[in-house]
């Protein structure tokens, strides 16, 4: 999961395993959440999003779960592949409030997939 | 090809020398934003713009200026750069008038000596 400090959380998995990346968000008013993937030397790339009126959303090989009670977000990647190795960021937005243009990112989790 | 472009990609400068990092998108997006990325701190939003002539501060706006005179361009201006502005900068844009589903540029790595 996310943590404060200079050392990013890391997750190492074997190719073919399922991966779960966690994120704790801070703003109880946030009502829109996004997961981004960032490969080395590139900008973040959108993976999947979810609004606060949902608790689960599925994409291709990815599922995002939202638990508003404990302000927790997770990204599940099925059948993880070496190409999934990257840093994963969650981001939160108060889309219904006055700051709907602001996006706050977590510090990221490093996913390493071993062949 | 739909994309967000930034220039320059790499820049070394000295303290106090004004610089501008350009950002341009060809997707007719209303929303644009600037972020800086530092080790262990993730991405932090500097400024964002909901539309032409509409800009707002993000979480770390100090020492930066932006302008949005036309929809496709959103330059980031450092009037008097300081070493603590050494960072990796990303521009992003979104079709919706908010922070949703942003497309990021390739990044600009800035070193201020």
Short mmCIF file of C-alpha atoms in Angstrom, two decimals:
data_model
loop_
_atom_site.label_atom_id
_atom_site.label_comp_id
_atom_site.label_asym_id
_atom_site.label_seq_id
_atom_site.Cartn_x
_atom_site.Cartn_y
_atom_site.Cartn_z
CA UNK A 1 0.00 0.00 0.00
CA UNK A 2 0.89 3.69 0.03
CA UNK A 3 3.21 5.05 2.67
CA UNK A 4 4.97 8.23 3.61
CA UNK A 5 8.69 8.57 2.98
CA UNK A 6 11.27 8.09 0.28
CA UNK A 7 10.89 4.34 -0.13
CA UNK A 8 8.05 3.21 -2.33
CA UNK A 9 6.17 0.04 -1.42
CA UNK A 10 7.14 -2.82 -3.67
CA UNK A 11 5.37 -5.92 -4.85
CA UNK A 12 7.14 -8.80 -6.55
CA UNK A 13 5.14 -11.53 -8.25
CA UNK A 14 5.70 -14.39 -10.62
CA UNK A 15 4.37 -14.23 -14.15
CA UNK A 16 0.86 -15.61 -14.23
CA UNK A 17 0.06 -14.78 -10.61
CA UNK A 18 -2.60 -12.28 -9.63
CA UNK A 19 -1.40 -8.98 -8.19
CA UNK A 20 -3.13 -6.74 -5.68
CA UNK A 21 -1.94 -3.19 -5.18
CA UNK A 22 -3.42 -1.20 -2.33
CA UNK A 23 -3.98 2.48 -1.75
CA UNK A 24 -5.30 4.41 1.23
CA UNK A 25 -6.77 7.77 0.31
CA UNK A 26 -7.12 10.72 2.60
CA UNK A 27 -10.06 12.88 1.57
CA UNK A 28 -13.46 11.57 2.61
CA UNK A 29 -15.03 14.00 0.10
CA UNK A 30 -13.24 12.36 -2.83
CA UNK A 31 -15.74 10.77 -5.15
CA UNK A 32 -13.70 9.77 -8.15
CA UNK A 33 -10.63 7.55 -8.18
CA UNK A 34 -8.17 6.57 -10.87
CA UNK A 35 -5.34 4.09 -11.23
CA UNK A 36 -2.36 5.01 -13.37
CA UNK A 37 0.58 2.93 -14.55
CA UNK A 38 3.96 4.53 -15.11
CA UNK A 39 6.71 2.71 -16.94
CA UNK A 40 10.29 3.80 -16.65
CA UNK A 41 10.95 7.01 -18.60
CA UNK A 42 7.33 7.57 -19.53
CA UNK A 43 4.37 9.59 -18.34
CA UNK A 44 1.56 7.98 -16.33
CA UNK A 45 -0.95 5.99 -18.34
CA UNK A 46 -4.62 5.67 -17.39
CA UNK A 47 -5.67 2.14 -16.38
CA UNK A 48 -9.11 2.27 -14.83
CA UNK A 49 -11.32 4.58 -12.82
CA UNK A 50 -14.22 4.26 -10.41
CA UNK A 51 -16.77 6.62 -8.93
CA UNK A 52 -17.80 6.58 -5.32
CA UNK A 53 -21.28 5.22 -6.10
CA UNK A 54 -19.63 1.95 -7.09
CA UNK A 55 -17.56 -0.49 -5.07
CA UNK A 56 -16.16 -2.53 -7.94
CA UNK A 57 -15.34 -1.99 -11.55
CA UNK A 58 -13.72 -4.38 -14.01
CA UNK A 59 -11.61 -3.77 -17.06
CA UNK A 60 -9.47 -5.99 -19.17
CA UNK A 61 -7.45 -8.09 -16.68
CA UNK A 62 -7.86 -5.36 -14.07
CA UNK A 63 -10.39 -4.80 -11.30
CA UNK A 64 -10.63 -1.84 -8.98
CA UNK A 65 -12.27 -2.19 -5.58
CA UNK A 66 -13.36 0.75 -3.48
CA UNK A 67 -14.12 0.63 0.23
CA UNK A 68 -15.34 4.06 1.25
CA UNK A 69 -15.81 3.07 4.87
CA UNK A 70 -12.10 2.67 5.43
CA UNK A 71 -11.02 4.92 2.53
CA UNK A 72 -9.23 2.13 0.72
CA UNK A 73 -8.74 1.43 -2.93
CA UNK A 74 -7.18 -1.61 -4.55
CA UNK A 75 -6.13 -2.63 -8.03
CA UNK A 76 -6.18 -6.28 -8.94
CA UNK A 77 -4.29 -7.47 -11.99
CA UNK A 78 -5.11 -10.94 -13.21
CA UNK A 79 -2.49 -13.21 -14.77
CA UNK A 80 0.26 -10.65 -14.30
CA UNK A 81 2.71 -10.35 -17.18
CA UNK A 82 6.28 -8.99 -17.34
CA UNK A 83 4.89 -6.01 -19.27
CA UNK A 84 2.88 -5.08 -16.18
CA UNK A 85 6.10 -4.20 -14.34
CA UNK A 86 5.82 -0.51 -13.54
CA UNK A 87 4.98 1.96 -10.80
CA UNK A 88 1.26 2.12 -10.06
CA UNK A 89 -0.38 5.24 -8.68
CA UNK A 90 -3.82 5.77 -7.29
CA UNK A 91 -5.32 9.25 -7.55
CA UNK A 92 -8.36 10.85 -5.98
CA UNK A 93 -10.58 13.71 -7.04
CA UNK A 94 -13.43 15.58 -5.43
CA UNK A 95 -15.37 15.69 -8.69
CA UNK A 96 -18.52 17.03 -7.10
CA UNK A 97 -16.94 19.74 -5.05
CA UNK A 98 -15.40 23.12 -5.74
CA UNK A 99 -11.99 21.55 -6.32
CA UNK A 100 -13.12 19.22 -9.07
CA UNK A 101 -10.10 20.17 -11.13
CA UNK A 102 -7.63 18.94 -8.54
CA UNK A 103 -6.18 15.47 -8.64
CA UNK A 104 -4.20 14.11 -5.70
CA UNK A 105 -1.86 11.20 -6.33
CA UNK A 106 -0.59 8.57 -3.93
CA UNK A 107 3.13 7.91 -3.77
CA UNK A 108 3.03 4.79 -5.88
CA UNK A 109 3.80 1.08 -5.63
CA UNK A 110 6.52 -0.62 -7.62
CA UNK A 111 5.32 -3.84 -9.24
CA UNK A 112 7.98 -6.25 -10.48
CA UNK A 113 6.91 -9.31 -12.42
CA UNK A 114 9.41 -12.16 -12.67
CA UNK A 115 9.24 -14.46 -15.68
CA UNK B 1 -1.87 10.91 -33.62
CA UNK B 2 -3.55 12.15 -30.44
CA UNK B 3 -0.90 13.29 -28.04
CA UNK B 4 0.39 15.71 -25.45
CA UNK B 5 3.79 17.17 -26.27
CA UNK B 6 6.21 18.95 -24.01
CA UNK B 7 9.31 20.96 -24.81
CA UNK B 8 12.06 20.81 -23.93
CA UNK B 9 12.38 17.23 -22.73
CA UNK B 10 15.55 17.99 -20.80
CA UNK B 11 16.77 21.31 -19.46
CA UNK B 12 19.69 22.40 -17.32
CA UNK B 13 19.60 25.98 -16.12
CA UNK B 14 20.93 28.21 -13.37
CA UNK B 15 19.18 29.80 -10.41
CA UNK B 16 17.19 32.89 -11.32
CA UNK B 17 17.14 32.46 -15.09
CA UNK B 18 13.55 32.58 -16.27
CA UNK B 19 12.37 29.59 -18.27
CA UNK B 20 9.22 28.30 -19.92
CA UNK B 21 8.23 24.70 -20.51
CA UNK B 22 5.67 24.40 -23.26
CA UNK B 23 2.79 21.94 -23.37
CA UNK B 24 0.53 21.37 -26.32
CA UNK B 25 -2.30 18.91 -26.99
CA UNK B 26 -4.01 18.14 -30.27
CA UNK B 27 -7.15 16.52 -28.86
CA UNK B 28 -9.22 19.69 -28.32
CA UNK B 29 -9.23 18.97 -24.60
CA UNK B 30 -10.67 21.58 -22.28
CA UNK B 31 -8.75 20.54 -19.17
CA UNK B 32 -4.98 20.77 -18.82
CA UNK B 33 -2.71 20.41 -15.83
CA UNK B 34 0.90 20.48 -14.70
CA UNK B 35 2.51 18.09 -12.21
CA UNK B 36 5.92 17.64 -10.75
CA UNK B 37 7.25 14.26 -9.77
CA UNK B 38 9.89 13.80 -7.10
CA UNK B 39 11.30 10.57 -5.63
CA UNK B 40 9.09 9.25 -2.87
CA UNK B 41 6.55 12.03 -3.26
CA UNK B 42 4.60 10.84 -6.26
CA UNK B 43 3.02 13.37 -8.58
CA UNK B 44 1.94 16.69 -7.15
CA UNK B 45 -0.31 19.06 -9.02
CA UNK B 46 1.08 22.52 -9.66
CA UNK B 47 -1.65 24.28 -11.63
CA UNK B 48 -4.61 23.26 -13.69
CA UNK B 49 -6.88 24.90 -16.22
CA UNK B 50 -10.51 24.02 -16.78
CA UNK B 51 -10.67 26.00 -20.02
CA UNK B 52 -9.23 28.96 -21.87
CA UNK B 53 -8.44 31.85 -19.51
CA UNK B 54 -9.41 29.73 -16.50
CA UNK B 55 -6.56 28.57 -14.26
CA UNK B 56 -6.36 27.42 -10.65
CA UNK B 57 -3.71 26.46 -8.16
CA UNK B 58 -2.97 22.86 -7.39
CA UNK B 59 -1.16 21.64 -4.31
CA UNK B 60 2.30 23.12 -5.00
CA UNK B 61 1.90 26.35 -7.04
CA UNK B 62 4.61 28.42 -5.35
CA UNK B 63 7.31 29.56 -7.75
CA UNK B 64 5.30 28.74 -10.87
CA UNK B 65 3.03 30.60 -13.27
CA UNK B 66 0.81 29.37 -16.06
CA UNK B 67 -1.31 30.85 -18.79
CA UNK B 68 -4.07 29.48 -20.99
CA UNK B 69 -4.59 31.87 -23.87
CA UNK B 70 -5.68 29.16 -26.27
CA UNK B 71 -7.13 25.72 -25.78
CA UNK B 72 -4.24 23.66 -27.10
CA UNK B 73 -1.36 25.28 -25.15
CA UNK B 74 -0.63 25.48 -21.44
CA UNK B 75 2.91 26.75 -20.77
CA UNK B 76 4.56 26.46 -17.35
CA UNK B 77 6.68 29.47 -16.41
CA UNK B 78 9.39 29.59 -13.79
CA UNK B 79 10.15 33.28 -13.33
CA UNK B 80 13.13 32.72 -11.03
CA UNK B 81 13.99 29.03 -10.82
CA UNK B 82 15.58 27.67 -7.68
CA UNK B 83 17.34 24.35 -7.03
CA UNK B 84 14.28 23.00 -5.19
CA UNK B 85 12.43 23.15 -8.49
CA UNK B 86 14.71 20.50 -9.92
CA UNK B 87 12.21 17.81 -10.81
CA UNK B 88 10.45 15.83 -13.51
CA UNK B 89 7.49 17.77 -14.87
CA UNK B 90 4.44 16.34 -16.59
CA UNK B 91 1.70 18.08 -18.49
CA UNK B 92 -1.67 16.37 -18.87
CA UNK B 93 -4.96 17.02 -20.59
CA UNK B 94 -8.49 15.69 -20.38
CA UNK B 95 -11.53 15.87 -22.62
CA UNK B 96 -13.93 16.39 -19.76
CA UNK B 97 -13.88 19.69 -17.94
CA UNK B 98 -12.31 18.11 -14.91
CA UNK B 99 -9.44 15.95 -13.77
CA UNK B 100 -10.91 12.74 -15.17
CA UNK B 101 -8.99 10.36 -17.40
CA UNK B 102 -6.02 12.56 -18.07
CA UNK B 103 -3.54 11.90 -20.86
CA UNK B 104 0.02 12.67 -19.88
CA UNK B 105 2.89 14.04 -21.87
CA UNK B 106 6.34 12.42 -21.94
CA UNK B 107 7.80 14.61 -19.20
CA UNK B 108 10.42 17.36 -18.92
CA UNK B 109 13.41 16.76 -16.71
CA UNK B 110 14.64 20.04 -15.23
CA UNK B 111 17.87 20.60 -13.33
CA UNK B 112 18.38 23.97 -11.66
CA UNK B 113 21.97 24.61 -10.56
#
